[in-house]
Amino acid sequence: MSEIQADQVLDCKGLSCPLPVVKTKKTIDGMQAGQVLLMHATDPGSANDMTAWAKRTGNEILKVDQGGGVWSFYIKKLK
């Protein structure tokens, strides 16, 4: 499988809930359907928050990586 290519990168490291979700929503809203956002966060609650947000908004989390206290979310805008 080829590596996922992000159209935009959003750095939310050091931010606590709900800021990673709020900033992700704002960034995704400005993107075209089919584009991919790579969002980095350090808040441990981000994994649950982003999963719930994606389900609620109809966007797709393609991949989540975690390492060194940083979560990386590849989010595809579906509509």
PDB file of N, CA and C in Angstrom:
ATOM      1  N   MET A   1       0.846  -1.194   0.000  1.00  0.00           N
ATOM      2  CA  MET A   1       0.000   0.000   0.000  1.00  0.00           C
ATOM      3  C   MET A   1       0.881   1.243   0.000  1.00  0.00           C
ATOM      4  N   SER A   2       0.520   2.199  -0.817  1.00  0.00           N
ATOM      5  CA  SER A   2       1.316   3.421  -0.892  1.00  0.00           C
ATOM      6  C   SER A   2       1.018   4.333   0.294  1.00  0.00           C
ATOM      7  N   GLU A   3       1.951   5.209   0.562  1.00  0.00           N
ATOM      8  CA  GLU A   3       1.812   6.155   1.668  1.00  0.00           C
ATOM      9  C   GLU A   3       0.716   7.167   1.347  1.00  0.00           C
ATOM     10  N   ILE A   4      -0.052   7.532   2.351  1.00  0.00           N
ATOM     11  CA  ILE A   4      -1.124   8.504   2.173  1.00  0.00           C
ATOM     12  C   ILE A   4      -0.503   9.890   2.001  1.00  0.00           C
ATOM     13  N   GLN A   5      -0.946  10.598   0.983  1.00  0.00           N
ATOM     14  CA  GLN A   5      -0.462  11.948   0.723  1.00  0.00           C
ATOM     15  C   GLN A   5      -1.451  12.964   1.289  1.00  0.00           C
ATOM     16  N   ALA A   6      -0.959  13.848   2.134  1.00  0.00           N
ATOM     17  CA  ALA A   6      -1.806  14.881   2.725  1.00  0.00           C
ATOM     18  C   ALA A   6      -1.787  16.134   1.851  1.00  0.00           C
ATOM     19  N   ASP A   7      -2.973  16.722   1.690  1.00  0.00           N
ATOM     20  CA  ASP A   7      -3.082  17.976   0.955  1.00  0.00           C
ATOM     21  C   ASP A   7      -2.772  19.169   1.848  1.00  0.00           C
ATOM     22  N   GLN A   8      -3.019  18.999   3.161  1.00  0.00           N
ATOM     23  CA  GLN A   8      -2.725  20.050   4.142  1.00  0.00           C
ATOM     24  C   GLN A   8      -2.277  19.395   5.436  1.00  0.00           C
ATOM     25  N   VAL A   9      -1.473  20.131   6.208  1.00  0.00           N
ATOM     26  CA  VAL A   9      -1.004  19.659   7.518  1.00  0.00           C
ATOM     27  C   VAL A   9      -1.429  20.684   8.560  1.00  0.00           C
ATOM     28  N   LEU A  10      -1.974  20.188   9.668  1.00  0.00           N
ATOM     29  CA  LEU A  10      -2.418  21.041  10.768  1.00  0.00           C
ATOM     30  C   LEU A  10      -1.714  20.603  12.038  1.00  0.00           C
ATOM     31  N   ASP A  11      -0.999  21.516  12.679  1.00  0.00           N
ATOM     32  CA  ASP A  11      -0.269  21.219  13.915  1.00  0.00           C
ATOM     33  C   ASP A  11      -1.096  21.661  15.121  1.00  0.00           C
ATOM     34  N   CYS A  12      -1.622  20.685  15.861  1.00  0.00           N
ATOM     35  CA  CYS A  12      -2.393  20.971  17.081  1.00  0.00           C
ATOM     36  C   CYS A  12      -1.648  20.478  18.319  1.00  0.00           C
ATOM     37  N   LYS A  13      -0.336  20.278  18.183  1.00  0.00           N
ATOM     38  CA  LYS A  13       0.448  19.816  19.332  1.00  0.00           C
ATOM     39  C   LYS A  13       0.419  20.876  20.429  1.00  0.00           C
ATOM     40  N   GLY A  14       0.242  20.415  21.666  1.00  0.00           N
ATOM     41  CA  GLY A  14       0.213  21.315  22.815  1.00  0.00           C
ATOM     42  C   GLY A  14      -1.166  21.867  23.121  1.00  0.00           C
ATOM     43  N   LEU A  15      -2.144  21.589  22.275  1.00  0.00           N
ATOM     44  CA  LEU A  15      -3.501  22.084  22.503  1.00  0.00           C
ATOM     45  C   LEU A  15      -4.352  21.018  23.191  1.00  0.00           C
ATOM     46  N   SER A  16      -5.232  21.458  24.068  1.00  0.00           N
ATOM     47  CA  SER A  16      -6.135  20.544  24.772  1.00  0.00           C
ATOM     48  C   SER A  16      -7.530  20.627  24.179  1.00  0.00           C
ATOM     49  N   CYS A  17      -8.310  19.592  24.443  1.00  0.00           N
ATOM     50  CA  CYS A  17      -9.698  19.530  24.004  1.00  0.00           C
ATOM     51  C   CYS A  17     -10.436  20.778  24.478  1.00  0.00           C
ATOM     52  N   PRO A  18     -11.222  21.392  23.640  1.00  0.00           N
ATOM     53  CA  PRO A  18     -11.687  20.953  22.317  1.00  0.00           C
ATOM     54  C   PRO A  18     -10.916  21.571  21.155  1.00  0.00           C
ATOM     55  N   LEU A  19      -9.813  22.254  21.410  1.00  0.00           N
ATOM     56  CA  LEU A  19      -9.128  22.997  20.346  1.00  0.00           C
ATOM     57  C   LEU A  19      -8.680  22.153  19.148  1.00  0.00           C
ATOM     58  N   PRO A  20      -8.133  20.938  19.320  1.00  0.00           N
ATOM     59  CA  PRO A  20      -7.784  20.158  18.125  1.00  0.00           C
ATOM     60  C   PRO A  20      -8.992  19.882  17.223  1.00  0.00           C
ATOM     61  N   VAL A  21     -10.143  19.598  17.826  1.00  0.00           N
ATOM     62  CA  VAL A  21     -11.352  19.349  17.039  1.00  0.00           C
ATOM     63  C   VAL A  21     -11.819  20.635  16.358  1.00  0.00           C
ATOM     64  N   VAL A  22     -11.820  21.732  17.086  1.00  0.00           N
ATOM     65  CA  VAL A  22     -12.266  23.015  16.532  1.00  0.00           C
ATOM     66  C   VAL A  22     -11.379  23.425  15.350  1.00  0.00           C
ATOM     67  N   LYS A  23     -10.068  23.331  15.517  1.00  0.00           N
ATOM     68  CA  LYS A  23      -9.145  23.723  14.452  1.00  0.00           C
ATOM     69  C   LYS A  23      -9.239  22.769  13.252  1.00  0.00           C
ATOM     70  N   THR A  24      -9.441  21.479  13.529  1.00  0.00           N
ATOM     71  CA  THR A  24      -9.611  20.509  12.453  1.00  0.00           C
ATOM     72  C   THR A  24     -10.860  20.828  11.648  1.00  0.00           C
ATOM     73  N   LYS A  25     -11.969  21.116  12.325  1.00  0.00           N
ATOM     74  CA  LYS A  25     -13.216  21.444  11.641  1.00  0.00           C
ATOM     75  C   LYS A  25     -13.032  22.658  10.739  1.00  0.00           C
ATOM     76  N   LYS A  26     -12.401  23.694  11.272  1.00  0.00           N
ATOM     77  CA  LYS A  26     -12.198  24.922  10.499  1.00  0.00           C
ATOM     78  C   LYS A  26     -11.345  24.656   9.260  1.00  0.00           C
ATOM     79  N   THR A  27     -10.305  23.860   9.419  1.00  0.00           N
ATOM     80  CA  THR A  27      -9.420  23.551   8.289  1.00  0.00           C
ATOM     81  C   THR A  27     -10.134  22.688   7.255  1.00  0.00           C
ATOM     82  N   ILE A  28     -10.823  21.641   7.706  1.00  0.00           N
ATOM     83  CA  ILE A  28     -11.559  20.746   6.802  1.00  0.00           C
ATOM     84  C   ILE A  28     -12.625  21.526   6.030  1.00  0.00           C
ATOM     85  N   ASP A  29     -13.292  22.464   6.696  1.00  0.00           N
ATOM     86  CA  ASP A  29     -14.334  23.257   6.037  1.00  0.00           C
ATOM     87  C   ASP A  29     -13.788  24.028   4.840  1.00  0.00           C
ATOM     88  N   GLY A  30     -12.506  24.383   4.879  1.00  0.00           N
ATOM     89  CA  GLY A  30     -11.897  25.129   3.791  1.00  0.00           C
ATOM     90  C   GLY A  30     -11.283  24.267   2.696  1.00  0.00           C
ATOM     91  N   MET A  31     -11.433  22.945   2.823  1.00  0.00           N
ATOM     92  CA  MET A  31     -10.843  22.019   1.860  1.00  0.00           C
ATOM     93  C   MET A  31     -11.905  21.494   0.895  1.00  0.00           C
ATOM     94  N   GLN A  32     -11.453  20.927  -0.208  1.00  0.00           N
ATOM     95  CA  GLN A  32     -12.339  20.321  -1.207  1.00  0.00           C
ATOM     96  C   GLN A  32     -12.625  18.870  -0.831  1.00  0.00           C
ATOM     97  N   ALA A  33     -13.801  18.375  -1.214  1.00  0.00           N
ATOM     98  CA  ALA A  33     -14.132  16.965  -1.006  1.00  0.00           C
ATOM     99  C   ALA A  33     -13.069  16.095  -1.675  1.00  0.00           C
ATOM    100  N   GLY A  34     -12.639  15.070  -0.968  1.00  0.00           N
ATOM    101  CA  GLY A  34     -11.608  14.169  -1.482  1.00  0.00           C
ATOM    102  C   GLY A  34     -10.209  14.501  -1.023  1.00  0.00           C
ATOM    103  N   GLN A  35     -10.002  15.715  -0.501  1.00  0.00           N
ATOM    104  CA  GLN A  35      -8.674  16.084  -0.010  1.00  0.00           C
ATOM    105  C   GLN A  35      -8.427  15.467   1.367  1.00  0.00           C
ATOM    106  N   VAL A  36      -7.145  15.351   1.710  1.00  0.00           N
ATOM    107  CA  VAL A  36      -6.732  14.722   2.967  1.00  0.00           C
ATOM    108  C   VAL A  36      -5.997  15.731   3.835  1.00  0.00           C
ATOM    109  N   LEU A  37      -6.394  15.766   5.102  1.00  0.00           N
ATOM    110  CA  LEU A  37      -5.745  16.604   6.109  1.00  0.00           C
ATOM    111  C   LEU A  37      -4.937  15.705   7.031  1.00  0.00           C
ATOM    112  N   LEU A  38      -3.697  16.084   7.295  1.00  0.00           N
ATOM    113  CA  LEU A  38      -2.874  15.421   8.298  1.00  0.00           C
ATOM    114  C   LEU A  38      -2.837  16.335   9.515  1.00  0.00           C
ATOM    115  N   MET A  39      -3.414  15.865  10.616  1.00  0.00           N
ATOM    116  CA  MET A  39      -3.466  16.654  11.849  1.00  0.00           C
ATOM    117  C   MET A  39      -2.629  15.968  12.916  1.00  0.00           C
ATOM    118  N   HIS A  40      -1.723  16.734  13.556  1.00  0.00           N
ATOM    119  CA  HIS A  40      -0.884  16.228  14.645  1.00  0.00           C
ATOM    120  C   HIS A  40      -1.405  16.795  15.964  1.00  0.00           C
ATOM    121  N   ALA A  41      -1.538  15.926  16.981  1.00  0.00           N
ATOM    122  CA  ALA A  41      -2.006  16.357  18.302  1.00  0.00           C
ATOM    123  C   ALA A  41      -1.247  15.616  19.394  1.00  0.00           C
ATOM    124  N   THR A  42      -1.148  16.260  20.556  1.00  0.00           N
ATOM    125  CA  THR A  42      -0.504  15.630  21.704  1.00  0.00           C
ATOM    126  C   THR A  42      -1.495  15.321  22.823  1.00  0.00           C
ATOM    127  N   ASP A  43      -2.718  15.783  22.713  1.00  0.00           N
ATOM    128  CA  ASP A  43      -3.747  15.525  23.722  1.00  0.00           C
ATOM    129  C   ASP A  43      -4.147  14.047  23.645  1.00  0.00           C
ATOM    130  N   PRO A  44      -3.959  13.275  24.730  1.00  0.00           N
ATOM    131  CA  PRO A  44      -4.289  11.849  24.699  1.00  0.00           C
ATOM    132  C   PRO A  44      -5.757  11.574  24.370  1.00  0.00           C
ATOM    133  N   GLY A  45      -6.641  12.509  24.639  1.00  0.00           N
ATOM    134  CA  GLY A  45      -8.056  12.334  24.333  1.00  0.00           C
ATOM    135  C   GLY A  45      -8.379  12.538  22.865  1.00  0.00           C
ATOM    136  N   SER A  46      -7.396  12.958  22.089  1.00  0.00           N
ATOM    137  CA  SER A  46      -7.638  13.253  20.677  1.00  0.00           C
ATOM    138  C   SER A  46      -8.126  12.041  19.893  1.00  0.00           C
ATOM    139  N   ALA A  47      -7.637  10.854  20.226  1.00  0.00           N
ATOM    140  CA  ALA A  47      -8.037   9.655  19.480  1.00  0.00           C
ATOM    141  C   ALA A  47      -9.548   9.457  19.560  1.00  0.00           C
ATOM    142  N   ASN A  48     -10.099   9.513  20.754  1.00  0.00           N
ATOM    143  CA  ASN A  48     -11.545   9.368  20.912  1.00  0.00           C
ATOM    144  C   ASN A  48     -12.286  10.564  20.337  1.00  0.00           C
ATOM    145  N   ASP A  49     -11.779  11.764  20.580  1.00  0.00           N
ATOM    146  CA  ASP A  49     -12.435  12.985  20.098  1.00  0.00           C
ATOM    147  C   ASP A  49     -12.527  13.004  18.577  1.00  0.00           C
ATOM    148  N   MET A  50     -11.433  12.667  17.903  1.00  0.00           N
ATOM    149  CA  MET A  50     -11.407  12.728  16.446  1.00  0.00           C
ATOM    150  C   MET A  50     -12.277  11.633  15.827  1.00  0.00           C
ATOM    151  N   THR A  51     -12.294  10.453  16.432  1.00  0.00           N
ATOM    152  CA  THR A  51     -13.152   9.376  15.936  1.00  0.00           C
ATOM    153  C   THR A  51     -14.619   9.780  16.017  1.00  0.00           C
ATOM    154  N   ALA A  52     -15.023  10.326  17.157  1.00  0.00           N
ATOM    155  CA  ALA A  52     -16.413  10.769  17.337  1.00  0.00           C
ATOM    156  C   ALA A  52     -16.744  11.905  16.374  1.00  0.00           C
ATOM    157  N   TRP A  53     -15.821  12.852  16.214  1.00  0.00           N
ATOM    158  CA  TRP A  53     -16.044  13.984  15.315  1.00  0.00           C
ATOM    159  C   TRP A  53     -16.224  13.502  13.873  1.00  0.00           C
ATOM    160  N   ALA A  54     -15.370  12.587  13.438  1.00  0.00           N
ATOM    161  CA  ALA A  54     -15.446  12.083  12.061  1.00  0.00           C
ATOM    162  C   ALA A  54     -16.784  11.397  11.804  1.00  0.00           C
ATOM    163  N   LYS A  55     -17.236  10.586  12.743  1.00  0.00           N
ATOM    164  CA  LYS A  55     -18.532   9.911  12.586  1.00  0.00           C
ATOM    165  C   LYS A  55     -19.663  10.925  12.521  1.00  0.00           C
ATOM    166  N   ARG A  56     -19.602  11.929  13.364  1.00  0.00           N
ATOM    167  CA  ARG A  56     -20.657  12.941  13.434  1.00  0.00           C
ATOM    168  C   ARG A  56     -20.711  13.811  12.177  1.00  0.00           C
ATOM    169  N   THR A  57     -19.554  14.086  11.580  1.00  0.00           N
ATOM    170  CA  THR A  57     -19.499  15.013  10.451  1.00  0.00           C
ATOM    171  C   THR A  57     -19.462  14.324   9.090  1.00  0.00           C
ATOM    172  N   GLY A  58     -19.319  13.002   9.078  1.00  0.00           N
ATOM    173  CA  GLY A  58     -19.292  12.289   7.811  1.00  0.00           C
ATOM    174  C   GLY A  58     -17.958  12.334   7.095  1.00  0.00           C
ATOM    175  N   ASN A  59     -16.882  12.625   7.828  1.00  0.00           N
ATOM    176  CA  ASN A  59     -15.541  12.575   7.252  1.00  0.00           C
ATOM    177  C   ASN A  59     -14.911  11.234   7.627  1.00  0.00           C
ATOM    178  N   GLU A  60     -13.831  10.870   6.956  1.00  0.00           N
ATOM    179  CA  GLU A  60     -13.233   9.558   7.150  1.00  0.00           C
ATOM    180  C   GLU A  60     -11.813   9.659   7.686  1.00  0.00           C
ATOM    181  N   ILE A  61     -11.537   8.968   8.774  1.00  0.00           N
ATOM    182  CA  ILE A  61     -10.167   8.871   9.270  1.00  0.00           C
ATOM    183  C   ILE A  61      -9.533   7.693   8.544  1.00  0.00           C
ATOM    184  N   LEU A  62      -8.566   7.991   7.696  1.00  0.00           N
ATOM    185  CA  LEU A  62      -7.917   6.969   6.886  1.00  0.00           C
ATOM    186  C   LEU A  62      -6.887   6.186   7.678  1.00  0.00           C
ATOM    187  N   LYS A  63      -6.207   6.885   8.598  1.00  0.00           N
ATOM    188  CA  LYS A  63      -5.105   6.259   9.334  1.00  0.00           C
ATOM    189  C   LYS A  63      -4.801   7.090  10.568  1.00  0.00           C
ATOM    190  N   VAL A  64      -4.402   6.398  11.642  1.00  0.00           N
ATOM    191  CA  VAL A  64      -3.940   7.073  12.855  1.00  0.00           C
ATOM    192  C   VAL A  64      -2.601   6.455  13.235  1.00  0.00           C
ATOM    193  N   ASP A  65      -1.597   7.290  13.387  1.00  0.00           N
ATOM    194  CA  ASP A  65      -0.283   6.855  13.868  1.00  0.00           C
ATOM    195  C   ASP A  65      -0.061   7.478  15.234  1.00  0.00           C
ATOM    196  N   GLN A  66       0.638   6.745  16.105  1.00  0.00           N
ATOM    197  CA  GLN A  66       0.964   7.292  17.417  1.00  0.00           C
ATOM    198  C   GLN A  66       2.393   6.929  17.733  1.00  0.00           C
ATOM    199  N   GLY A  67       3.148   7.922  18.155  1.00  0.00           N
ATOM    200  CA  GLY A  67       4.524   7.680  18.537  1.00  0.00           C
ATOM    201  C   GLY A  67       5.115   8.907  19.186  1.00  0.00           C
ATOM    202  N   GLY A  68       5.868   8.695  20.245  1.00  0.00           N
ATOM    203  CA  GLY A  68       6.524   9.809  20.920  1.00  0.00           C
ATOM    204  C   GLY A  68       5.556  10.815  21.508  1.00  0.00           C
ATOM    205  N   GLY A  69       4.364  10.347  21.887  1.00  0.00           N
ATOM    206  CA  GLY A  69       3.383  11.244  22.489  1.00  0.00           C
ATOM    207  C   GLY A  69       2.622  12.100  21.487  1.00  0.00           C
ATOM    208  N   VAL A  70       2.781  11.798  20.184  1.00  0.00           N
ATOM    209  CA  VAL A  70       2.083  12.556  19.147  1.00  0.00           C
ATOM    210  C   VAL A  70       1.181  11.606  18.358  1.00  0.00           C
ATOM    211  N   TRP A  71      -0.065  12.011  18.194  1.00  0.00           N
ATOM    212  CA  TRP A  71      -1.018  11.286  17.375  1.00  0.00           C
ATOM    213  C   TRP A  71      -1.110  12.008  16.045  1.00  0.00           C
ATOM    214  N   SER A  72      -1.070  11.241  14.957  1.00  0.00           N
ATOM    215  CA  SER A  72      -1.179  11.802  13.610  1.00  0.00           C
ATOM    216  C   SER A  72      -2.405  11.198  12.945  1.00  0.00           C
ATOM    217  N   PHE A  73      -3.330  12.059  12.562  1.00  0.00           N
ATOM    218  CA  PHE A  73      -4.598  11.635  11.965  1.00  0.00           C
ATOM    219  C   PHE A  73      -4.631  12.046  10.496  1.00  0.00           C
ATOM    220  N   TYR A  74      -4.872  11.071   9.629  1.00  0.00           N
ATOM    221  CA  TYR A  74      -5.093  11.340   8.214  1.00  0.00           C
ATOM    222  C   TYR A  74      -6.598  11.338   8.007  1.00  0.00           C
ATOM    223  N   ILE A  75      -7.160  12.496   7.704  1.00  0.00           N
ATOM    224  CA  ILE A  75      -8.611  12.665   7.626  1.00  0.00           C
ATOM    225  C   ILE A  75      -8.991  13.073   6.212  1.00  0.00           C
ATOM    226  N   LYS A  76      -9.887  12.293   5.611  1.00  0.00           N
ATOM    227  CA  LYS A  76     -10.352  12.593   4.263  1.00  0.00           C
ATOM    228  C   LYS A  76     -11.701  13.296   4.328  1.00  0.00           C
ATOM    229  N   LYS A  77     -11.769  14.448   3.661  1.00  0.00           N
ATOM    230  CA  LYS A  77     -13.035  15.170   3.592  1.00  0.00           C
ATOM    231  C   LYS A  77     -13.914  14.482   2.542  1.00  0.00           C
ATOM    232  N   LEU A  78     -15.082  14.024   2.974  1.00  0.00           N
ATOM    233  CA  LEU A  78     -15.947  13.272   2.068  1.00  0.00           C
ATOM    234  C   LEU A  78     -17.012  14.107   1.396  1.00  0.00           C
ATOM    235  N   LYS A  79     -17.413  15.216   2.011  1.00  0.00           N
ATOM    236  CA  LYS A  79     -18.452  16.037   1.372  1.00  0.00           C
ATOM    237  C   LYS A  79     -18.194  17.497   1.576  1.00  0.00           C
TER     238      LYS A  79
END
